[in-house]
Structure formats: C-alpha cells, structure tokens
Amino acid sequence: MASMVTNPVTNANSDRSKRKKKKSMIMEDNHQSYARWKSEAQQQIYSSKLLQALSQVSLNTSSSSAPRGGRAVREAADRALAVAAKGRTRWSRAILTSRLKLKFRKQKRQRGAAVAAVTGSSRSKKPRFSVSKLKSKSLPAVQRKVKVLGRLVPGCRKQPLPIILEEATDYIAALEMQVRAMTTLAELLSGSGVASSGSALPPQSPPPSQ
C-alpha cells in the first residue's frame, strides 16, 4: 500500500532531470550540426551539389517559366544547401518544398484567371485591414524580434522561440559555409578565366633594335 503512494518531491526531481537531459541533448545536437557545417568535407559535398544545380540553371535558361539571372542562381544555391542538409531541419525542408508551393499557386492563379475570362466575372479587391500589423506594434520588443527572426529562417514563421533559436543556429552556420564555398568557386572561375584570356593573347614581337 505504501509503495503505491507517490512522492511529489521525487516526481519533481525526475521531471527536472528529464528537462536537463533533453536540454543537454539539444545543445549537443546544435554543436554537432554547427561543427558539421564548419568541416571541409561538408563544404566539398555542398560545392559538388552547387555545381550540379548551377549546370541545371544554365540548361533551363531557355524555359520561360524558370527564374532568370541572380534569382535563379540564388534559388539553385539555396536548394543545394537544403539538399546538403538532407532535410533534417525545418529550414531545409521549407526550402525544398517552397518551389512546389509556388508552382501550385501559379497554376491556381492561372485557373482563376481563365475562369474569370470565360464567365466575365471579376471581383474587385477591397483594401484589407491588417489586424496582425496592429498586434505586432503592440507586442513587446523581444517578441517583435522573435517574430522577425522567425520570418528570416525558412519554415519558422509560426514556431516557438526554442525551435527558432535551434533552427537559426544551424541555418546561420550553413549560410556561412555557403558563402565560403561560393567565394572559392568564384575565385576558381575568375582564375581560369584570366588564364584562358592570357593564353589567347597573341605573342608580342620584340622591340626593334636600334
């Protein structure tokens, strides 16, 4: 009978130890992911995926639906980064699914425009009064900053603060690695371009002897 009586002090201690263990595991995972993005091996993996993505961009430049210029390069670099993350994080999964969402939205708009053209009905859009903007102005400064941070990290717009901080730590480390890889790639390409242009120059004739 006495064994069935629960001790509140023991339960509180066990809950506290579980929370500490979970927190330490999260911190260890964050440290491992940050160290992974710092490694040369991960940068080489991303560089190879980036070259593949950029080659696809050059092949799809003739398509009218494909994004052009710097936007296409940025999207290819972000998709390669998400593929390198293997979809283990929210931000990588959000980047991989964003292209499909944009495609579905475009198809939906085209269907709506076609229906409106056939039926001849066009709805006049009224100016919408945004309640969320008023709410955001009344929020404390810390909550406003958390909201902004959630918008900057893909897939974290409506997530709580611990998840936003965890995702932001991994996302920032991945972006730093992306900058290093793209800088190295740009230097290699510019160096090869200078070398090829130098080899194409005609040999200079010696000055005439006086």
PDB file of C-alpha atoms in Angstrom:
ATOM      1  CA  MET A   1       0.000   0.000   0.000  1.00  0.00           C
ATOM      2  CA  ALA A   2       2.848   2.348   0.867  1.00  0.00           C
ATOM      3  CA  SER A   3       4.533   1.619  -2.470  1.00  0.00           C
ATOM      4  CA  MET A   4       1.516   2.988  -4.355  1.00  0.00           C
ATOM      5  CA  VAL A   5       1.825   6.458  -2.735  1.00  0.00           C
ATOM      6  CA  THR A   6       3.769   8.791  -4.997  1.00  0.00           C
ATOM      7  CA  ASN A   7       6.283  11.222  -3.592  1.00  0.00           C
ATOM      8  CA  PRO A   8       5.862  14.717  -5.134  1.00  0.00           C
ATOM      9  CA  VAL A   9       9.474  15.613  -4.363  1.00  0.00           C
ATOM     10  CA  THR A  10      10.745  12.568  -6.245  1.00  0.00           C
ATOM     11  CA  ASN A  11       8.480  13.325  -9.218  1.00  0.00           C
ATOM     12  CA  ALA A  12       9.681  16.936  -9.342  1.00  0.00           C
ATOM     13  CA  ASN A  13      13.306  15.824  -9.260  1.00  0.00           C
ATOM     14  CA  SER A  14      12.737  13.294 -12.047  1.00  0.00           C
ATOM     15  CA  ASP A  15      10.971  15.881 -14.219  1.00  0.00           C
ATOM     16  CA  ARG A  16      13.815  18.325 -13.628  1.00  0.00           C
ATOM     17  CA  SER A  17      16.414  15.725 -14.564  1.00  0.00           C
ATOM     18  CA  LYS A  18      14.472  14.850 -17.742  1.00  0.00           C
ATOM     19  CA  ARG A  19      14.357  18.508 -18.761  1.00  0.00           C
ATOM     20  CA  LYS A  20      18.088  18.901 -18.128  1.00  0.00           C
ATOM     21  CA  LYS A  21      18.831  15.777 -20.147  1.00  0.00           C
ATOM     22  CA  LYS A  22      16.667  16.975 -23.046  1.00  0.00           C
ATOM     23  CA  LYS A  23      18.299  20.412 -22.966  1.00  0.00           C
ATOM     24  CA  SER A  24      21.791  18.912 -22.973  1.00  0.00           C
ATOM     25  CA  MET A  25      20.870  16.672 -25.913  1.00  0.00           C
ATOM     26  CA  ILE A  26      19.569  19.666 -27.887  1.00  0.00           C
ATOM     27  CA  MET A  27      22.732  21.651 -27.136  1.00  0.00           C
ATOM     28  CA  GLU A  28      24.885  18.698 -28.192  1.00  0.00           C
ATOM     29  CA  ASP A  29      22.959  18.335 -31.462  1.00  0.00           C
ATOM     30  CA  ASN A  30      23.349  22.059 -32.161  1.00  0.00           C
ATOM     31  CA  HIS A  31      27.084  21.850 -31.507  1.00  0.00           C
ATOM     32  CA  GLN A  32      27.427  18.836 -33.806  1.00  0.00           C
ATOM     33  CA  SER A  33      25.458  20.498 -36.628  1.00  0.00           C
ATOM     34  CA  TYR A  34      27.497  23.709 -36.263  1.00  0.00           C
ATOM     35  CA  ALA A  35      30.747  21.713 -36.367  1.00  0.00           C
ATOM     36  CA  ARG A  36      29.484  19.760 -39.384  1.00  0.00           C
ATOM     37  CA  TRP A  37      28.982  22.915 -41.429  1.00  0.00           C
ATOM     38  CA  LYS A  38      32.493  24.060 -40.466  1.00  0.00           C
ATOM     39  CA  SER A  39      34.158  20.915 -41.857  1.00  0.00           C
ATOM     40  CA  GLU A  40      35.968  20.838 -45.194  1.00  0.00           C
ATOM     41  CA  ALA A  41      34.222  17.593 -46.147  1.00  0.00           C
ATOM     42  CA  GLN A  42      30.781  19.199 -45.865  1.00  0.00           C
ATOM     43  CA  GLN A  43      31.958  22.184 -47.904  1.00  0.00           C
ATOM     44  CA  GLN A  44      33.190  19.843 -50.669  1.00  0.00           C
ATOM     45  CA  ILE A  45      29.849  18.000 -50.650  1.00  0.00           C
ATOM     46  CA  TYR A  46      27.972  21.282 -50.957  1.00  0.00           C
ATOM     47  CA  SER A  47      30.308  22.546 -53.693  1.00  0.00           C
ATOM     48  CA  SER A  48      29.654  19.464 -55.826  1.00  0.00           C
ATOM     49  CA  LYS A  49      25.885  19.813 -55.352  1.00  0.00           C
ATOM     50  CA  LEU A  50      26.125  23.524 -56.129  1.00  0.00           C
ATOM     51  CA  LEU A  51      27.933  22.846 -59.421  1.00  0.00           C
ATOM     52  CA  GLN A  52      25.232  20.347 -60.386  1.00  0.00           C
ATOM     53  CA  ALA A  53      22.477  22.853 -59.543  1.00  0.00           C
ATOM     54  CA  LEU A  54      24.185  25.658 -61.478  1.00  0.00           C
ATOM     55  CA  SER A  55      24.590  23.414 -64.517  1.00  0.00           C
ATOM     56  CA  GLN A  56      20.832  22.773 -64.395  1.00  0.00           C
ATOM     57  CA  VAL A  57      20.236  26.541 -64.231  1.00  0.00           C
ATOM     58  CA  SER A  58      22.284  27.049 -67.406  1.00  0.00           C
ATOM     59  CA  LEU A  59      20.293  24.296 -69.136  1.00  0.00           C
ATOM     60  CA  ASN A  60      16.927  25.772 -68.093  1.00  0.00           C
ATOM     61  CA  THR A  61      17.633  29.355 -69.158  1.00  0.00           C
ATOM     62  CA  SER A  62      15.631  28.806 -72.362  1.00  0.00           C
ATOM     63  CA  SER A  63      12.488  27.955 -70.374  1.00  0.00           C
ATOM     64  CA  SER A  64      10.086  30.851 -69.966  1.00  0.00           C
ATOM     65  CA  SER A  65       8.805  29.654 -66.568  1.00  0.00           C
ATOM     66  CA  ALA A  66      12.258  29.335 -64.998  1.00  0.00           C
ATOM     67  CA  PRO A  67      13.582  32.241 -62.917  1.00  0.00           C
ATOM     68  CA  ARG A  68      16.337  34.259 -64.551  1.00  0.00           C
ATOM     69  CA  GLY A  69      19.598  35.914 -63.587  1.00  0.00           C
ATOM     70  CA  GLY A  70      20.678  36.283 -59.996  1.00  0.00           C
ATOM     71  CA  ARG A  71      17.394  34.946 -58.664  1.00  0.00           C
ATOM     72  CA  ALA A  72      17.934  31.614 -60.432  1.00  0.00           C
ATOM     73  CA  VAL A  73      21.478  31.339 -59.051  1.00  0.00           C
ATOM     74  CA  ARG A  74      20.285  32.174 -55.537  1.00  0.00           C
ATOM     75  CA  GLU A  75      17.488  29.596 -55.667  1.00  0.00           C
ATOM     76  CA  ALA A  76      19.893  26.958 -57.005  1.00  0.00           C
ATOM     77  CA  ALA A  77      22.403  27.717 -54.233  1.00  0.00           C
ATOM     78  CA  ASP A  78      19.682  27.519 -51.552  1.00  0.00           C
ATOM     79  CA  ARG A  79      18.297  24.250 -52.924  1.00  0.00           C
ATOM     80  CA  ALA A  80      21.786  22.740 -52.977  1.00  0.00           C
ATOM     81  CA  LEU A  81      22.230  23.844 -49.357  1.00  0.00           C
ATOM     82  CA  ALA A  82      18.935  22.218 -48.359  1.00  0.00           C
ATOM     83  CA  VAL A  83      19.901  19.002 -50.162  1.00  0.00           C
ATOM     84  CA  ALA A  84      23.246  19.012 -48.345  1.00  0.00           C
ATOM     85  CA  ALA A  85      21.318  19.296 -45.054  1.00  0.00           C
ATOM     86  CA  LYS A  86      19.394  16.130 -46.093  1.00  0.00           C
ATOM     87  CA  GLY A  87      16.082  17.559 -44.888  1.00  0.00           C
ATOM     88  CA  ARG A  88      16.994  17.115 -41.219  1.00  0.00           C
ATOM     89  CA  THR A  89      15.937  20.636 -40.289  1.00  0.00           C
ATOM     90  CA  ARG A  90      12.805  22.704 -40.758  1.00  0.00           C
ATOM     91  CA  TRP A  91      14.569  25.328 -42.844  1.00  0.00           C
ATOM     92  CA  SER A  92      15.918  22.760 -45.314  1.00  0.00           C
ATOM     93  CA  ARG A  93      12.510  21.099 -45.722  1.00  0.00           C
ATOM     94  CA  ALA A  94      10.886  24.517 -46.211  1.00  0.00           C
ATOM     95  CA  ILE A  95      13.347  25.414 -48.989  1.00  0.00           C
ATOM     96  CA  LEU A  96      12.828  22.078 -50.753  1.00  0.00           C
ATOM     97  CA  THR A  97       9.029  22.411 -50.701  1.00  0.00           C
ATOM     98  CA  SER A  98       8.831  26.141 -51.498  1.00  0.00           C
ATOM     99  CA  ARG A  99       9.299  25.603 -55.247  1.00  0.00           C
ATOM    100  CA  LEU A 100       6.357  23.181 -55.366  1.00  0.00           C
ATOM    101  CA  LYS A 101       4.156  25.588 -53.395  1.00  0.00           C
ATOM    102  CA  LEU A 102       4.957  28.430 -55.790  1.00  0.00           C
ATOM    103  CA  LYS A 103       4.162  26.187 -58.747  1.00  0.00           C
ATOM    104  CA  PHE A 104       0.762  25.211 -57.305  1.00  0.00           C
ATOM    105  CA  ARG A 105      -0.074  28.850 -56.501  1.00  0.00           C
ATOM    106  CA  LYS A 106       0.787  29.913 -60.044  1.00  0.00           C
ATOM    107  CA  GLN A 107      -1.402  27.160 -61.501  1.00  0.00           C
ATOM    108  CA  LYS A 108      -4.260  28.186 -59.203  1.00  0.00           C
ATOM    109  CA  ARG A 109      -3.978  31.829 -60.283  1.00  0.00           C
ATOM    110  CA  GLN A 110      -3.941  30.808 -63.937  1.00  0.00           C
ATOM    111  CA  ARG A 111      -7.067  28.670 -63.466  1.00  0.00           C
ATOM    112  CA  GLY A 112      -8.806  31.524 -61.668  1.00  0.00           C
ATOM    113  CA  ALA A 113      -7.916  33.969 -64.444  1.00  0.00           C
ATOM    114  CA  ALA A 114      -9.181  31.520 -67.072  1.00  0.00           C
ATOM    115  CA  VAL A 115     -12.491  31.049 -65.236  1.00  0.00           C
ATOM    116  CA  ALA A 116     -12.900  34.801 -64.841  1.00  0.00           C
ATOM    117  CA  ALA A 117     -12.240  35.323 -68.549  1.00  0.00           C
ATOM    118  CA  VAL A 118     -14.864  32.714 -69.504  1.00  0.00           C
ATOM    119  CA  THR A 119     -17.580  33.825 -67.094  1.00  0.00           C
ATOM    120  CA  GLY A 120     -16.772  37.523 -67.397  1.00  0.00           C
ATOM    121  CA  SER A 121     -16.901  37.961 -63.643  1.00  0.00           C
ATOM    122  CA  SER A 122     -14.109  39.853 -61.958  1.00  0.00           C
ATOM    123  CA  ARG A 123     -14.134  40.554 -58.270  1.00  0.00           C
ATOM    124  CA  SER A 124     -12.961  43.970 -57.191  1.00  0.00           C
ATOM    125  CA  LYS A 125     -10.459  43.582 -54.390  1.00  0.00           C
ATOM    126  CA  LYS A 126     -11.169  45.737 -51.387  1.00  0.00           C
ATOM    127  CA  PRO A 127      -8.296  47.094 -49.322  1.00  0.00           C
ATOM    128  CA  ARG A 128      -7.698  44.675 -46.478  1.00  0.00           C
ATOM    129  CA  PHE A 129      -7.259  45.953 -42.964  1.00  0.00           C
ATOM    130  CA  SER A 130      -4.369  44.056 -41.396  1.00  0.00           C
ATOM    131  CA  VAL A 131      -5.032  43.225 -37.745  1.00  0.00           C
ATOM    132  CA  SER A 132      -1.701  41.404 -37.440  1.00  0.00           C
ATOM    133  CA  LYS A 133       0.212  44.655 -38.037  1.00  0.00           C
ATOM    134  CA  LEU A 134      -1.624  46.325 -35.173  1.00  0.00           C
ATOM    135  CA  LYS A 135      -0.911  43.347 -32.941  1.00  0.00           C
ATOM    136  CA  SER A 136       2.767  43.357 -33.868  1.00  0.00           C
ATOM    137  CA  LYS A 137       3.043  47.030 -32.940  1.00  0.00           C
ATOM    138  CA  SER A 138       1.591  46.365 -29.501  1.00  0.00           C
ATOM    139  CA  LEU A 139       3.956  43.441 -28.814  1.00  0.00           C
ATOM    140  CA  PRO A 140       6.997  43.877 -26.545  1.00  0.00           C
ATOM    141  CA  ALA A 141      10.370  44.458 -28.197  1.00  0.00           C
ATOM    142  CA  VAL A 142      11.626  40.925 -27.519  1.00  0.00           C
ATOM    143  CA  GLN A 143       8.574  39.283 -29.082  1.00  0.00           C
ATOM    144  CA  ARG A 144       8.840  41.556 -32.119  1.00  0.00           C
ATOM    145  CA  LYS A 145      12.469  40.493 -32.609  1.00  0.00           C
ATOM    146  CA  VAL A 146      11.491  36.834 -32.252  1.00  0.00           C
ATOM    147  CA  LYS A 147       8.818  37.353 -34.922  1.00  0.00           C
ATOM    148  CA  VAL A 148      11.360  38.936 -37.275  1.00  0.00           C
ATOM    149  CA  LEU A 149      13.833  36.111 -36.666  1.00  0.00           C
ATOM    150  CA  GLY A 150      11.125  33.548 -37.392  1.00  0.00           C
ATOM    151  CA  ARG A 151      10.452  35.232 -40.741  1.00  0.00           C
ATOM    152  CA  LEU A 152      14.137  35.230 -41.671  1.00  0.00           C
ATOM    153  CA  VAL A 153      14.613  31.491 -41.055  1.00  0.00           C
ATOM    154  CA  PRO A 154      12.661  29.393 -43.602  1.00  0.00           C
ATOM    155  CA  GLY A 155       9.901  27.269 -42.084  1.00  0.00           C
ATOM    156  CA  CYS A 156       9.979  29.011 -38.676  1.00  0.00           C
ATOM    157  CA  ARG A 157       7.360  31.732 -39.090  1.00  0.00           C
ATOM    158  CA  LYS A 158       4.953  30.266 -36.500  1.00  0.00           C
ATOM    159  CA  GLN A 159       7.350  28.282 -34.327  1.00  0.00           C
ATOM    160  CA  PRO A 160       8.126  28.869 -30.626  1.00  0.00           C
ATOM    161  CA  LEU A 161      11.347  30.544 -29.537  1.00  0.00           C
ATOM    162  CA  PRO A 162      13.383  27.381 -28.674  1.00  0.00           C
ATOM    163  CA  ILE A 163      12.778  25.902 -32.131  1.00  0.00           C
ATOM    164  CA  ILE A 164      13.542  29.233 -33.834  1.00  0.00           C
ATOM    165  CA  LEU A 165      16.849  29.547 -31.969  1.00  0.00           C
ATOM    166  CA  GLU A 166      17.794  25.944 -32.761  1.00  0.00           C
ATOM    167  CA  GLU A 167      16.975  26.340 -36.452  1.00  0.00           C
ATOM    168  CA  ALA A 168      18.641  29.763 -36.684  1.00  0.00           C
ATOM    169  CA  THR A 169      21.886  28.392 -35.225  1.00  0.00           C
ATOM    170  CA  ASP A 170      22.036  25.648 -37.851  1.00  0.00           C
ATOM    171  CA  TYR A 171      20.864  27.937 -40.668  1.00  0.00           C
ATOM    172  CA  ILE A 172      23.476  30.624 -39.943  1.00  0.00           C
ATOM    173  CA  ALA A 173      26.276  28.033 -39.867  1.00  0.00           C
ATOM    174  CA  ALA A 174      25.029  26.625 -43.184  1.00  0.00           C
ATOM    175  CA  LEU A 175      24.914  30.107 -44.743  1.00  0.00           C
ATOM    176  CA  GLU A 176      28.473  30.802 -43.601  1.00  0.00           C
ATOM    177  CA  MET A 177      29.598  27.590 -45.285  1.00  0.00           C
ATOM    178  CA  GLN A 178      27.633  28.575 -48.417  1.00  0.00           C
ATOM    179  CA  VAL A 179      29.473  31.912 -48.578  1.00  0.00           C
ATOM    180  CA  ARG A 180      32.864  30.192 -48.232  1.00  0.00           C
ATOM    181  CA  ALA A 181      32.051  27.652 -50.949  1.00  0.00           C
ATOM    182  CA  MET A 182      30.688  30.253 -53.387  1.00  0.00           C
ATOM    183  CA  THR A 183      33.673  32.553 -52.763  1.00  0.00           C
ATOM    184  CA  THR A 184      36.083  29.700 -53.503  1.00  0.00           C
ATOM    185  CA  LEU A 185      34.125  28.781 -56.626  1.00  0.00           C
ATOM    186  CA  ALA A 186      34.103  32.389 -57.848  1.00  0.00           C
ATOM    187  CA  GLU A 187      37.869  32.664 -57.316  1.00  0.00           C
ATOM    188  CA  LEU A 188      38.459  29.446 -59.242  1.00  0.00           C
ATOM    189  CA  LEU A 189      36.256  30.575 -62.125  1.00  0.00           C
ATOM    190  CA  SER A 190      37.826  34.031 -62.270  1.00  0.00           C
ATOM    191  CA  GLY A 191      41.305  32.492 -62.163  1.00  0.00           C
ATOM    192  CA  SER A 192      40.510  30.107 -65.010  1.00  0.00           C
ATOM    193  CA  GLY A 193      39.023  32.985 -66.999  1.00  0.00           C
ATOM    194  CA  VAL A 194      42.155  35.087 -66.569  1.00  0.00           C
ATOM    195  CA  ALA A 195      44.332  32.126 -67.540  1.00  0.00           C
ATOM    196  CA  SER A 196      42.306  31.391 -70.680  1.00  0.00           C
ATOM    197  CA  SER A 197      42.289  35.053 -71.748  1.00  0.00           C
ATOM    198  CA  GLY A 198      46.026  35.275 -71.140  1.00  0.00           C
ATOM    199  CA  SER A 199      46.685  32.229 -73.286  1.00  0.00           C
ATOM    200  CA  ALA A 200      44.541  33.675 -76.079  1.00  0.00           C
ATOM    201  CA  LEU A 201      46.656  36.839 -76.370  1.00  0.00           C
ATOM    202  CA  PRO A 202      48.964  36.905 -79.395  1.00  0.00           C
ATOM    203  CA  PRO A 203      52.711  36.756 -78.701  1.00  0.00           C
ATOM    204  CA  GLN A 204      54.280  40.178 -78.591  1.00  0.00           C
ATOM    205  CA  SER A 205      57.059  40.937 -81.049  1.00  0.00           C
ATOM    206  CA  PRO A 206      60.374  42.095 -79.613  1.00  0.00           C
ATOM    207  CA  PRO A 207      61.134  45.817 -79.874  1.00  0.00           C
ATOM    208  CA  PRO A 208      63.130  46.851 -82.953  1.00  0.00           C
ATOM    209  CA  SER A 209      66.877  47.036 -82.439  1.00  0.00           C
ATOM    210  CA  GLN A 210      68.396  50.457 -82.770  1.00  0.00           C
TER     211      GLN A 210
END
